Short mmCIF file of C-alpha atoms in Angstrom, two decimals:
data_model
loop_
_atom_site.label_atom_id
_atom_site.label_comp_id
_atom_site.label_asym_id
_atom_site.label_seq_id
_atom_site.Cartn_x
_atom_site.Cartn_y
_atom_site.Cartn_z
CA PHE Y 860 -22.43 28.89 9.57
CA GLN Y 861 -21.69 26.07 11.97
CA PRO Y 862 -18.22 25.88 13.60
CA LEU Y 863 -18.82 22.20 14.33
CA GLY Y 864 -19.36 21.51 10.63
CA ILE Y 865 -16.19 23.42 9.70
CA GLY Y 866 -14.23 21.43 12.26
CA MET Y 867 -15.61 18.11 11.07
CA LEU Y 868 -14.87 19.07 7.44
CA THR Y 869 -11.28 19.97 8.38
CA ILE Y 870 -10.80 16.63 10.15
CA SER Y 871 -12.33 14.83 7.17
CA LEU Y 872 -9.90 16.50 4.75
CA MET Y 873 -6.95 15.65 6.99
CA CYS Y 874 -8.04 12.02 7.20
CA ASP Y 875 -8.59 11.93 3.44
CA GLY Y 876 -5.05 13.14 2.81
CA ALA Y 877 -3.64 10.60 5.27
CA ILE Y 878 -5.60 7.74 3.69
CA ILE Y 879 -4.35 8.59 0.19
CA ASN Y 880 -0.70 8.53 1.27
CA MET Y 881 -1.13 5.43 3.45
CA SER Y 882 -2.99 3.56 0.70
CA GLU Y 883 -0.15 4.22 -1.76
CA LYS Y 884 2.40 2.83 0.71
CA ILE Y 885 0.29 -0.23 1.61
CA MET Y 886 -0.56 -1.20 -1.98
CA LYS Y 887 3.02 -0.83 -3.20
CA GLU Y 888 4.79 -2.31 -0.17
CA TYR Y 889 2.52 -5.35 0.24
CA ASN Y 890 1.55 -5.72 -3.46
CA VAL Y 891 -2.19 -5.37 -2.75
CA GLY Y 892 -4.65 -4.89 -5.60
CA GLN Y 893 -6.81 -1.77 -5.58
CA ASP Y 894 -10.10 -3.71 -5.52
CA GLU Y 895 -8.98 -5.85 -2.59
CA PHE Y 896 -7.77 -2.77 -0.72
CA ILE Y 897 -11.03 -0.85 -1.28
CA TYR Y 898 -13.16 -3.88 -0.36
CA LYS Y 899 -11.38 -4.42 2.96
CA LEU Y 900 -11.28 -0.70 3.74
CA TYR Y 901 -15.02 -0.30 3.11
CA SER Y 902 -15.80 -3.48 5.06
CA ILE Y 903 -14.07 -2.08 8.14
CA ALA Y 904 -15.81 1.28 7.67
CA LEU Y 905 -19.17 -0.48 7.30
CA VAL Y 906 -18.86 -2.01 10.76
CA GLY Y 907 -18.22 1.37 12.35
CA ILE Y 908 -20.96 3.17 10.41
CA VAL Y 909 -23.59 0.50 11.15
CA GLY Y 910 -22.63 0.54 14.83
CA ALA Y 911 -22.91 4.34 15.05
CA ALA Y 912 -26.24 4.33 13.18
CA ALA Y 913 -27.61 1.63 15.49
CA VAL Y 914 -26.63 3.61 18.60
CA ARG Y 915 -28.24 6.80 17.29
CA GLY Y 916 -31.38 4.99 16.11
CA ASP Y 917 -30.85 5.98 12.48
CA LEU Y 918 -30.51 2.36 11.38
CA VAL Y 919 -34.11 1.46 12.30
CA GLU Y 920 -35.50 4.70 10.89
CA GLY Y 921 -33.56 4.28 7.66
CA SER Y 922 -34.73 0.70 7.24
CA LYS Y 923 -38.35 1.82 7.65
CA TYR Y 924 -37.78 4.52 5.03
CA LEU Y 925 -36.43 2.02 2.52
CA LEU Y 926 -39.44 -0.25 3.06
CA THR Y 927 -41.96 2.61 2.65
CA PRO Y 928 -42.89 4.07 -0.78
CA GLY Y 929 -42.21 7.76 -1.40
CA THR Y 930 -39.55 10.31 -0.57
CA TYR Y 931 -38.85 11.38 3.01
CA GLY Y 932 -40.82 14.60 2.62
CA GLU Y 933 -43.76 12.81 1.00
CA ILE Y 934 -43.87 10.30 3.85
CA LEU Y 935 -43.86 13.05 6.50
CA ARG Y 936 -46.52 15.12 4.74
CA GLY Y 937 -48.66 12.13 3.76
CA GLU Y 938 -48.60 13.06 0.07
CA ASP Y 939 -48.86 10.81 -2.97
CA THR Y 940 -45.68 8.83 -3.46
CA THR Y 941 -43.43 9.29 -6.48
CA TRP Y 942 -40.84 6.63 -5.58
CA SER Y 943 -41.54 2.94 -5.09
CA VAL Y 944 -39.64 0.70 -2.69
CA ARG Y 945 -37.99 -1.09 -5.60
CA GLY Y 946 -37.00 2.21 -7.20
CA LYS Y 947 -35.38 3.52 -4.02
CA ASN Y 948 -33.44 0.30 -3.42
CA PHE Y 949 -32.30 0.24 -7.05
CA ALA Y 950 -31.11 3.85 -6.77
CA ILE Y 951 -29.13 3.00 -3.64
CA PHE Y 952 -27.65 -0.08 -5.33
CA LEU Y 953 -26.69 2.00 -8.38
CA PHE Y 954 -25.17 4.69 -6.18
CA ALA Y 955 -23.15 2.13 -4.20
CA SER Y 956 -21.94 0.33 -7.36
CA THR Y 957 -20.81 3.48 -9.14
CA GLY Y 958 -19.22 4.70 -5.90
CA PHE Y 959 -17.23 1.50 -5.55
CA PHE Y 960 -16.16 1.71 -9.20
CA GLY Y 961 -15.02 5.31 -8.73
CA SER Y 962 -13.12 4.40 -5.56
CA SER Y 963 -11.45 1.52 -7.40
CA CYS Y 964 -10.31 3.87 -10.16
CA SER Y 965 -9.02 6.34 -7.57
CA ALA Y 966 -7.08 3.59 -5.79
CA LEU Y 967 -5.62 2.45 -9.13
CA ILE Y 968 -4.43 5.99 -9.87
CA THR Y 969 -2.87 6.15 -6.41
CA LYS Y 970 -1.13 2.80 -6.87
CA GLU Y 971 0.21 3.45 -10.37
CA PHE Y 972 0.94 7.20 -10.32
CA GLY Y 973 1.21 8.17 -6.65
CA ALA Y 974 -0.77 10.05 -4.03
CA LEU Y 975 0.03 13.51 -5.44
CA THR Y 976 -1.45 12.68 -8.85
CA MET Y 977 -4.54 11.26 -7.18
CA SER Y 978 -4.89 14.42 -5.08
CA ILE Y 979 -4.70 16.60 -8.20
CA THR Y 980 -7.30 14.43 -9.94
CA SER Y 981 -9.60 14.54 -6.93
CA THR Y 982 -9.34 18.33 -6.69
CA ALA Y 983 -10.16 18.71 -10.39
CA ARG Y 984 -13.13 16.37 -10.00
CA LYS Y 985 -14.52 18.37 -7.07
CA ALA Y 986 -14.13 21.63 -8.98
CA THR Y 987 -15.92 20.11 -11.99
CA THR Y 988 -18.76 18.91 -9.75
CA LEU Y 989 -19.11 22.41 -8.31
CA PHE Y 990 -19.26 24.00 -11.77
CA LEU Y 991 -21.82 21.46 -13.01
CA SER Y 992 -24.03 22.07 -9.96
CA PHE Y 993 -24.34 25.73 -10.97
CA ALA Y 994 -24.82 24.95 -14.66
CA LEU Y 995 -27.42 22.19 -14.34
CA PHE Y 996 -29.42 22.98 -11.17
CA ASN Y 997 -29.57 26.80 -11.23
CA ASN Y 998 -27.99 27.16 -7.79
CA VAL Y 999 -27.35 30.64 -6.42
CA CYS Y 1000 -23.67 31.59 -6.46
CA THR Y 1001 -22.73 33.35 -3.22
CA LYS Y 1002 -19.48 34.90 -2.03
CA GLU Y 1003 -18.68 31.67 -0.19
CA HIS Y 1004 -19.00 29.73 -3.45
CA VAL Y 1005 -16.71 32.18 -5.25
CA GLY Y 1006 -14.16 31.83 -2.47
CA GLY Y 1007 -14.41 28.06 -2.65
CA ILE Y 1008 -13.92 28.07 -6.44
CA ALA Y 1009 -10.88 30.33 -6.08
CA LEU Y 1010 -9.48 28.04 -3.39
CA PHE Y 1011 -10.02 24.99 -5.59
CA ILE Y 1012 -8.26 26.59 -8.56
CA TRP Y 1013 -5.37 27.80 -6.39
CA ALA Y 1014 -4.94 24.33 -4.87
CA LEU Y 1015 -5.05 22.69 -8.31
CA VAL Y 1016 -2.41 25.05 -9.73
CA ALA Y 1017 -0.20 24.64 -6.65
CA LYS Y 1018 -0.40 20.85 -6.76
CA SER Y 1019 0.26 20.80 -10.52
CA PHE Y 1020 3.30 23.04 -10.05
CA ARG Y 1021 4.57 20.80 -7.26
CA ALA Y 1022 4.06 17.71 -9.41
CA SER Y 1023 5.94 19.27 -12.33
CA ARG Y 1024 8.85 20.23 -10.09
CA LYS Y 1025 8.91 16.75 -8.60
CA GLY Y 1026 8.89 15.23 -12.08
CA LEU Y 1027 11.80 17.43 -13.17
CA GLY Y 1028 13.71 16.47 -10.04
CA ASN Y 1029 13.11 12.77 -10.65
CA SER Y 1030 14.19 13.07 -14.28
CA ALA Y 1031 17.36 14.91 -13.25
CA MET Y 1032 18.10 12.23 -10.67
CA SER Y 1033 17.49 9.55 -13.29
CA ARG Y 1034 19.90 11.21 -15.70
CA SER Y 1035 22.54 11.56 -12.99
CA ASN Y 1036 22.09 7.91 -12.05
CA VAL Y 1037 22.45 6.88 -15.69
CA ASN Y 1038 25.60 8.98 -16.07
CA ALA Y 1039 27.04 7.58 -12.86
CA TYR Y 1040 26.26 4.05 -14.02
CA SER Y 1041 27.87 4.75 -17.39
CA ARG Y 1042 30.98 6.12 -15.71
CA SER Y 1043 31.17 3.10 -13.42
CA GLN Y 1044 30.77 0.78 -16.39
CA SER Y 1045 33.47 2.60 -18.34
CA GLY Y 1046 35.73 2.47 -15.27
CA ASP Y 1047 35.12 -1.26 -14.94
CA LYS Y 1048 35.93 -1.79 -18.62
CA LYS Y 1049 39.14 0.23 -18.22
CA GLN Y 1050 40.14 -1.89 -15.23
CA LEU Y 1051 39.44 -5.08 -17.18
CA ILE Y 1052 41.58 -3.85 -20.07
CA GLU Y 1053 44.41 -2.99 -17.69
CA LEU Y 1054 44.19 -6.41 -16.06
CA GLU Y 1055 44.26 -8.11 -19.46
CA VAL Y 1056 47.30 -6.07 -20.51
CA MET Y 1057 49.09 -6.89 -17.24
CA SER Y 1058 48.28 -10.59 -17.57
CA SER Y 1059 49.48 -10.67 -21.17
CA GLN Y 1060 52.67 -8.87 -20.17
CA SER Y 1061 53.25 -11.36 -17.36
CA ARG Y 1062 52.67 -14.25 -19.76
CA ASP Y 1063 55.15 -12.75 -22.25
CA ALA Y 1064 57.71 -12.21 -19.52
CA GLY Y 1065 57.30 -15.80 -18.31
CA GLY Y 1066 57.71 -17.10 -21.86
CA MET Y 1067 60.90 -15.10 -22.37
CA LYS Y 1068 62.35 -16.46 -19.12
CA ARG Y 1069 61.64 -20.04 -20.16
CA ARG Y 1070 63.20 -19.51 -23.59
CA THR Y 1071 66.27 -17.92 -21.98
CA LYS Y 1072 66.69 -20.90 -19.65
CA ARG Y 1073 66.46 -23.40 -22.55
CA HIS Y 1074 69.07 -21.52 -24.58
CA GLY Y 1075 71.31 -21.20 -21.56
#
């Protein structure tokens, strides 16, 4: 248990929630495509990450690792290598490509359906990843994992309930707007009919006056 890790995770979740809501506003307000938004966002993040890695010395060490065959443990222990340089670079390229594709899909969901829907989808994805990690890799399930699973399920249900209530509210507002528009349209038609009747009556009255003058 590391309090620093818990604090960093909390800050990361807060930033993640802020980015989702801000990205929805930016893409809708400025009509920005999801791929363009993700590309520019990742480009800015790349500058910061490369700068931090260079200051810490991780950039040089990581570059040496990519240019050396074998896993990190095999390199340290001097064992026979199981990964080639080409294989490691291809794995990183595949990981980056699928990550960009997933981020593009997430941004599209945010743009088309809103930040709340994207948050629900992201929570369900994380819960699915957690379940698959236990099913496929024989990980030990501790009390912390059970608490995390319960927290995930509770958050998913709460967000789904909030989304359903919001949808009902929007549909009620839409119906009220439609009814108000219909009433305004019917009122406008009634006013037009009254104006037509008044104009026809004025025309009839004017015609009667002219006929009376001619007979007189």
